[in-house]
Amino acid sequence: MQQHFDSVIYVLGSAEIEAQMKNAPPLPIFSEEACAFLAALSARILADVEAKAYPDVVTLGFWCRPASIHRMQHNYDAKENRLGRGIVFHVGPSNVAVNFAYSCIAAFLAGCVSIVRLPSKDFPQVALLCRLFSETLAEFPALVPYFLFVRYGHEQDVNAHYTQMAQTRVIWGGDATIGEIRRIPLPPRANEITFADRHSIAVLDADAYLAASDKERIAQDFYNDTYLSDQNACTAPHFIIWIGTEIAAAQEVFWTTLHELVRTRYMLQAVQVVDKLTQVYRLGASCEGRQVPMPDNLITRVRVAHLTEELSAYRGGSGFFIEYDAKELSEIRPLCGLSCQTLSYYGIDRDTLLQEILAMRPAGVDRIVPIGRTMDFALVWDGVDLIRTMSRAITAV
């Protein structure tokens, strides 16, 4: 029997649609229906006047355009005979606006139906994307039961209701959120994907940076990786590692160039200033960190003499960077523990960097990407292949 909760707001879909979802047949991975829908959604996003004001929404539009989907599909063999597992219940993160859309699109490409708990924060991008999904679904009425976007508080009974409907549960959130929702048991054949608290690192070659002719573009790329999400995204680097011979000169130019960009584009609130100052004191008291003078509070730099695994507990947001000058790349190993997600780089050969990381055999580091591309979503995320995890293979002998 269909349950109804007064606390649930149906942003996309309805209680009637929810009741129909269990009857929506699983689709093959990268189905014709999914590719056609995403092509239409991409075109609608990229043509929408309101969407142009939000770089993260435009990026989503490019990510799901036909050429991009076709490239992703090359990584999967059609002969695997994979169908979606069924209903996927997504718990979106509260601090990243567009993540929920990537999550449910990945599930749709895997052949699944999605119930999405939207971010609790009132992001304008969320309302915009819900409108664009709704407008696109009007062109594909048969796909209406494949998407349900809801909003509600921290009601465990609602979480339990949607968990019992699901064959896969996806939790994007902090460790506390994962622990709370995991108190709700999954159905016997259901699986779970969790994305916990992580931190990320940027490594820059000082000599290559000083030789670069496009320092303003590098600043813009770094700004996109960090300030666009207030460093709330797990992909945003908190640790800045410098290698090379002209580190001091490179730091002076890099931070000055970035500061000019931040000064013109970023609004720092008083509470953020207090939070960053608190982190400076905590880090200084525990790890011998020393704050580097800057013109104002827009960029906060703390230089440390040693890298330890415990440093990840002192990372902050809103332009808070822990900086270290390394003689060898191998010195970053203490930061590459289980909680380390993305390693971004500038001026270093990608394959050389990959081999260095593999030689370290770290518990963490799931992604190695150039600076400026840390937020590029991929179907393998945090080391998890989302398509294969949210689908099942049918074998014939």
Coordinates of C-alpha atoms in Angstrom, one line a residue:
M1 CA 0.0 0.0 0.0
Q2 CA 1.3 3.4 -1.0
Q3 CA 2.3 5.6 2.0
H4 CA 1.9 9.3 2.1
F5 CA 3.9 11.7 4.3
D6 CA 2.8 15.3 4.9
S7 CA 6.5 16.3 5.2
V8 CA 7.3 15.2 1.6
I9 CA 7.3 17.9 -1.1
Y10 CA 7.1 16.6 -4.6
V11 CA 9.3 18.9 -6.7
L12 CA 9.3 16.7 -9.7
G13 CA 6.6 14.0 -9.9
S14 CA 3.8 13.2 -7.5
A15 CA 2.5 10.6 -5.1
E16 CA 0.8 9.0 -8.1
I17 CA 4.0 8.8 -10.1
E18 CA 5.8 7.4 -7.0
A19 CA 3.2 4.6 -7.0
Q20 CA 3.9 3.8 -10.6
M21 CA 7.7 3.6 -10.3
K22 CA 7.8 -0.1 -9.2
N23 CA 6.2 -1.0 -12.5
A24 CA 8.7 0.9 -14.7
P25 CA 10.8 -1.7 -16.5
P26 CA 14.6 -1.7 -16.1
L27 CA 16.3 -0.3 -19.2
P28 CA 19.6 -1.5 -20.9
I29 CA 22.6 0.5 -20.0
F30 CA 23.0 3.5 -22.3
S31 CA 19.5 2.8 -23.7
E32 CA 18.1 4.6 -26.7
E33 CA 15.5 6.2 -24.5
A34 CA 18.1 7.5 -22.0
C35 CA 20.4 8.8 -24.8
A36 CA 17.5 10.6 -26.5
F37 CA 16.2 12.1 -23.3
L38 CA 19.7 13.4 -22.3
A39 CA 20.3 14.9 -25.7
A40 CA 17.1 16.9 -25.3
L41 CA 17.9 17.8 -21.7
S42 CA 21.4 19.0 -22.8
A43 CA 20.0 21.1 -25.6
R44 CA 17.5 22.7 -23.3
I45 CA 20.1 23.5 -20.6
L46 CA 22.5 25.0 -23.1
A47 CA 19.7 27.1 -24.7
D48 CA 18.2 28.3 -21.5
V49 CA 18.8 32.0 -20.6
E50 CA 18.6 31.5 -16.9
A51 CA 21.0 28.5 -17.0
K52 CA 23.8 30.7 -18.5
A53 CA 24.2 32.5 -15.2
Y54 CA 25.3 29.2 -13.5
P55 CA 28.6 27.7 -14.7
D56 CA 27.9 24.4 -12.9
V57 CA 24.5 24.0 -14.7
V58 CA 26.1 24.8 -18.1
T59 CA 28.8 22.2 -17.3
L60 CA 26.1 19.6 -16.7
G61 CA 24.6 20.5 -20.1
F62 CA 27.9 19.9 -21.8
W63 CA 28.5 16.7 -19.8
C64 CA 25.3 15.0 -21.0
R65 CA 25.4 16.1 -24.6
P66 CA 25.4 13.3 -27.2
A67 CA 29.1 13.4 -28.1
S68 CA 30.0 13.2 -24.4
I69 CA 27.6 10.3 -23.7
H70 CA 28.9 8.5 -26.7
R71 CA 32.5 8.7 -25.4
M72 CA 31.4 7.4 -22.0
Q73 CA 29.6 4.5 -23.7
H74 CA 32.8 3.3 -25.2
N75 CA 33.9 2.1 -21.8
Y76 CA 31.1 -0.4 -21.6
D77 CA 30.6 -3.5 -23.8
A78 CA 27.1 -3.9 -25.1
K79 CA 27.6 -7.7 -25.1
E80 CA 27.6 -7.6 -21.3
N81 CA 23.8 -7.7 -21.5
R82 CA 23.3 -5.4 -18.5
L83 CA 19.9 -4.1 -17.3
G84 CA 19.3 -1.5 -14.5
R85 CA 18.9 -2.9 -11.0
G86 CA 15.5 -1.1 -10.5
I87 CA 14.8 1.8 -8.3
V88 CA 17.7 3.9 -7.0
F89 CA 17.2 6.1 -3.9
H90 CA 19.7 9.0 -4.0
V91 CA 20.4 11.1 -0.9
G92 CA 22.0 14.2 -2.4
P93 CA 24.6 16.3 -0.6
S94 CA 23.3 19.4 1.1
N95 CA 26.3 21.6 0.1
V96 CA 26.7 21.0 -3.7
A97 CA 24.0 22.3 -5.9
V98 CA 24.2 20.2 -9.1
N99 CA 25.4 16.8 -7.7
F100 CA 22.0 15.3 -7.4
A101 CA 21.5 15.7 -11.2
Y102 CA 24.7 13.9 -12.0
S103 CA 23.7 11.1 -9.6
C104 CA 20.3 10.4 -11.2
I105 CA 21.6 10.8 -14.7
A106 CA 24.2 8.1 -14.0
A107 CA 21.5 5.9 -12.6
F108 CA 19.4 6.5 -15.8
L109 CA 22.3 5.6 -18.0
A110 CA 22.6 2.4 -15.9
G111 CA 19.0 1.7 -16.8
C112 CA 17.4 2.6 -13.4
V113 CA 14.5 4.6 -12.0
S114 CA 15.5 7.4 -9.6
I115 CA 14.0 8.8 -6.4
V116 CA 16.1 11.8 -5.4
R117 CA 16.1 13.5 -2.1
L118 CA 17.1 17.0 -3.1
P119 CA 19.6 19.2 -1.2
S120 CA 18.2 20.9 1.9
K121 CA 19.8 24.2 1.0
D122 CA 17.8 26.4 -1.3
F123 CA 20.1 26.5 -4.3
P124 CA 18.7 28.4 -7.3
Q125 CA 20.4 25.8 -9.5
V126 CA 18.2 23.1 -8.0
A127 CA 14.9 24.8 -8.9
L128 CA 16.3 25.6 -12.4
L129 CA 17.3 22.0 -13.1
C130 CA 14.0 20.7 -11.8
R131 CA 12.2 23.0 -14.2
L132 CA 14.4 21.8 -17.1
F133 CA 13.9 18.2 -16.2
S134 CA 10.1 18.7 -16.1
E135 CA 10.1 20.5 -19.4
T136 CA 12.1 17.8 -21.1
L137 CA 10.0 15.0 -19.6
A138 CA 7.0 16.6 -21.3
E139 CA 8.6 15.5 -24.6
F140 CA 9.1 12.0 -23.2
P141 CA 5.9 11.0 -21.3
A142 CA 6.8 7.3 -21.2
L143 CA 9.9 8.3 -19.0
V144 CA 7.9 10.2 -16.4
P145 CA 7.9 7.3 -13.9
Y146 CA 11.7 7.2 -14.0
F147 CA 12.3 10.4 -12.1
L148 CA 11.0 11.5 -8.7
F149 CA 12.6 14.5 -7.0
V150 CA 11.5 15.1 -3.4
R151 CA 12.4 17.4 -0.6
Y152 CA 11.9 16.7 3.2
G153 CA 13.7 17.0 6.4
H154 CA 15.7 14.5 8.5
E155 CA 12.7 12.1 8.8
Q156 CA 14.0 8.6 9.2
D157 CA 10.5 7.1 8.5
V158 CA 10.6 8.8 5.0
N159 CA 14.2 7.6 4.5
A160 CA 13.1 4.1 5.5
H161 CA 10.1 4.2 3.1
Y162 CA 12.3 5.1 0.1
T163 CA 15.0 2.6 1.1
Q164 CA 12.5 -0.2 1.1
M165 CA 11.4 0.7 -2.4
A166 CA 15.0 0.7 -3.7
Q167 CA 17.4 -1.9 -5.1
T168 CA 20.3 0.5 -4.8
R169 CA 20.8 3.3 -2.2
V170 CA 23.3 6.1 -3.0
I171 CA 24.3 8.4 -0.1
W172 CA 26.2 11.6 -0.9
G173 CA 27.0 13.3 2.3
G174 CA 29.2 13.6 5.4
D175 CA 30.1 10.6 7.5
A176 CA 27.4 11.5 10.0
T177 CA 24.7 11.4 7.3
I178 CA 25.9 8.1 6.1
G179 CA 25.9 6.7 9.7
E180 CA 22.4 7.9 10.4
I181 CA 20.9 6.5 7.2
R182 CA 22.7 3.2 7.5
R183 CA 20.7 2.6 10.6
I184 CA 17.9 1.8 8.1
P185 CA 18.4 -1.8 6.8
L186 CA 18.4 -2.4 3.0
P187 CA 16.1 -4.9 1.3
P188 CA 17.8 -8.3 1.1
R189 CA 19.0 -8.0 -2.6
A190 CA 19.7 -4.2 -2.5
N191 CA 23.2 -2.7 -2.6
E192 CA 24.6 0.6 -1.4
I193 CA 27.0 3.2 -2.7
T194 CA 28.3 5.8 -0.2
F195 CA 30.4 8.9 -0.8
A196 CA 31.9 10.0 2.5
D197 CA 33.9 13.0 3.7
R198 CA 37.0 13.3 1.6
H199 CA 39.8 15.8 1.0
S200 CA 41.8 16.7 -2.1
I201 CA 45.3 18.0 -3.0
A202 CA 46.8 20.2 -5.7
V203 CA 50.4 19.8 -6.8
L204 CA 52.0 22.6 -8.7
D205 CA 55.5 22.7 -10.4
A206 CA 56.8 26.2 -9.5
D207 CA 59.2 26.4 -12.5
A208 CA 56.5 25.3 -15.0
Y209 CA 54.1 27.8 -13.6
L210 CA 56.6 30.7 -13.8
A211 CA 57.2 29.8 -17.4
A212 CA 53.5 29.7 -18.3
S213 CA 52.1 32.5 -20.4
D214 CA 48.5 32.0 -19.3
K215 CA 48.7 32.6 -15.6
E216 CA 45.3 34.3 -15.5
R217 CA 43.7 31.2 -17.0
I218 CA 45.4 29.0 -14.4
A219 CA 44.0 31.3 -11.7
Q220 CA 40.6 31.0 -13.2
D221 CA 40.9 27.2 -13.3
F222 CA 42.0 27.1 -9.6
Y223 CA 39.2 29.5 -8.7
N224 CA 36.6 27.2 -10.3
D225 CA 38.0 24.2 -8.4
T226 CA 37.8 26.0 -5.0
Y227 CA 35.8 29.1 -4.6
L228 CA 32.8 28.1 -6.8
S229 CA 31.9 25.5 -4.1
D230 CA 33.4 27.4 -1.1
Q231 CA 35.7 24.3 -1.0
N232 CA 32.7 22.3 0.2
A233 CA 33.0 19.8 -2.6
C234 CA 35.3 16.9 -1.8
T235 CA 37.0 17.5 -5.1
A236 CA 38.2 21.0 -4.0
P237 CA 41.9 21.1 -3.0
H238 CA 42.6 22.2 0.5
F239 CA 46.3 21.2 0.4
I240 CA 48.6 23.0 -2.0
I241 CA 51.9 21.3 -2.6
W242 CA 54.7 23.1 -4.4
I243 CA 57.7 21.4 -6.1
G244 CA 60.6 22.8 -8.1
T245 CA 63.4 25.3 -7.6
E246 CA 61.7 28.7 -7.7
I247 CA 58.9 28.0 -5.2
A248 CA 58.9 31.4 -3.4
A249 CA 58.7 33.3 -6.7
A250 CA 56.0 31.1 -8.1
Q251 CA 53.9 31.5 -4.9
E252 CA 54.2 35.2 -5.0
V253 CA 52.8 35.4 -8.6
F254 CA 50.2 32.6 -8.2
W255 CA 48.6 34.0 -5.1
T256 CA 48.7 37.6 -6.3
T257 CA 47.1 36.6 -9.6
L258 CA 44.4 34.6 -7.8
H259 CA 43.7 37.3 -5.3
E260 CA 42.9 39.8 -8.0
L261 CA 40.4 37.3 -9.4
V262 CA 38.8 36.5 -6.0
R263 CA 38.6 40.2 -5.1
T264 CA 36.4 40.9 -8.1
R265 CA 34.2 37.8 -8.0
Y266 CA 33.9 36.4 -4.5
M267 CA 31.8 37.7 -1.5
L268 CA 33.2 36.7 1.9
Q269 CA 30.8 36.7 4.8
A270 CA 31.8 37.7 8.3
V271 CA 31.1 34.2 9.7
Q272 CA 33.4 32.7 7.1
V273 CA 36.2 35.0 8.3
V274 CA 35.7 33.9 11.9
D275 CA 35.7 30.2 10.8
K276 CA 38.9 30.6 8.9
L277 CA 40.6 32.4 11.8
T278 CA 39.5 29.6 14.2
Q279 CA 41.1 27.1 11.8
V280 CA 44.3 29.1 11.7
Y281 CA 44.5 29.0 15.5
R282 CA 43.7 25.3 15.7
L283 CA 46.2 24.4 13.1
G284 CA 48.9 26.6 14.6
A285 CA 48.4 25.1 18.0
S286 CA 48.5 21.5 16.9
C287 CA 50.7 21.3 13.8
E288 CA 53.1 24.2 14.0
G289 CA 51.4 26.0 11.1
R290 CA 52.3 29.6 10.3
Q291 CA 49.9 31.9 8.5
V292 CA 51.3 33.6 5.4
P293 CA 50.5 37.4 5.3
M294 CA 48.0 38.4 2.6
P295 CA 46.3 41.7 1.8
D296 CA 43.0 40.6 3.3
N297 CA 40.9 37.6 4.4
L298 CA 39.9 36.5 0.9
I299 CA 42.8 34.0 0.8
T300 CA 44.0 32.4 3.9
R301 CA 47.3 30.5 3.6
V302 CA 48.9 28.4 6.4
R303 CA 52.4 27.0 5.7
V304 CA 53.4 23.8 7.4
A305 CA 56.8 22.3 7.8
H306 CA 55.7 18.7 7.8
L307 CA 52.8 16.7 6.2
T308 CA 50.9 14.4 8.5
E309 CA 47.8 12.4 8.1
E310 CA 46.2 14.4 10.9
L311 CA 46.3 17.6 8.9
S312 CA 43.1 16.7 7.1
A313 CA 41.2 17.4 10.3
Y314 CA 42.2 21.1 10.1
R315 CA 41.1 21.9 6.6
G316 CA 38.7 24.7 6.1
G317 CA 36.6 26.4 3.4
S318 CA 36.0 29.8 1.8
G319 CA 39.6 30.1 0.6
F320 CA 41.6 28.3 3.3
F321 CA 44.7 26.6 2.0
I322 CA 47.4 24.5 3.8
E323 CA 50.6 25.0 1.9
Y324 CA 53.8 22.9 1.8
D325 CA 57.1 23.1 -0.1
A326 CA 58.2 19.6 -1.2
K327 CA 61.6 18.4 -2.3
E328 CA 60.2 15.1 -3.6
L329 CA 56.7 14.2 -4.7
S330 CA 56.8 11.2 -2.4
E331 CA 56.5 13.5 0.6
I332 CA 52.8 13.9 -0.1
R333 CA 52.1 10.2 1.0
P334 CA 50.8 11.1 4.5
L335 CA 48.0 13.1 2.9
C336 CA 47.1 10.2 0.5
G337 CA 45.2 8.1 3.1
L338 CA 41.8 6.6 2.8
S339 CA 40.1 10.1 3.0
C340 CA 42.0 11.5 0.0
Q341 CA 39.9 11.7 -3.1
T342 CA 41.3 13.9 -5.9
L343 CA 44.9 14.9 -6.8
S344 CA 45.0 17.8 -9.2
Y345 CA 48.2 19.0 -10.9
Y346 CA 49.8 21.7 -13.0
G347 CA 53.2 21.5 -14.8
I348 CA 53.7 17.8 -14.1
D349 CA 53.5 15.0 -16.6
R350 CA 50.4 13.0 -16.0
D351 CA 51.8 9.6 -16.6
T352 CA 54.8 10.3 -14.4
L353 CA 52.5 11.5 -11.6
L354 CA 50.4 8.3 -12.0
Q355 CA 53.4 6.1 -11.7
E356 CA 54.6 8.0 -8.6
I357 CA 51.2 7.5 -6.9
L358 CA 51.0 3.8 -7.8
A359 CA 54.5 3.4 -6.4
M360 CA 53.3 4.9 -3.1
R361 CA 50.5 2.3 -2.9
P362 CA 48.3 4.8 -1.0
A363 CA 45.0 3.9 0.6
G364 CA 43.4 6.9 -1.1
V365 CA 43.7 9.0 -4.3
D366 CA 40.9 7.9 -6.6
R367 CA 41.3 10.6 -9.3
I368 CA 44.3 12.4 -10.9
V369 CA 43.1 15.4 -13.0
P370 CA 44.6 18.7 -14.3
I371 CA 43.8 21.9 -12.2
G372 CA 40.5 23.3 -13.5
R373 CA 38.9 19.9 -13.9
T374 CA 38.5 18.6 -10.4
M375 CA 34.7 19.0 -10.5
D376 CA 34.4 17.1 -13.9
F377 CA 32.0 14.3 -13.1
A378 CA 32.8 10.8 -14.3
L379 CA 30.9 7.5 -14.2
V380 CA 33.7 6.1 -12.2
W381 CA 33.6 8.1 -9.0
D382 CA 35.6 7.6 -5.8
G383 CA 36.8 4.4 -7.4
V384 CA 33.2 3.1 -7.9
D385 CA 32.0 2.2 -11.4
L386 CA 28.4 3.6 -11.1
I387 CA 27.1 2.0 -14.3
R388 CA 28.2 -1.5 -13.3
T389 CA 27.2 -1.0 -9.6
M390 CA 23.7 0.2 -10.5
S391 CA 23.1 -2.5 -13.1
R392 CA 23.2 -6.3 -13.3
A393 CA 24.6 -8.6 -15.9
I394 CA 22.4 -11.4 -17.4
T395 CA 24.6 -14.3 -18.3
A396 CA 23.7 -17.2 -20.7
V397 CA 25.8 -20.3 -20.9

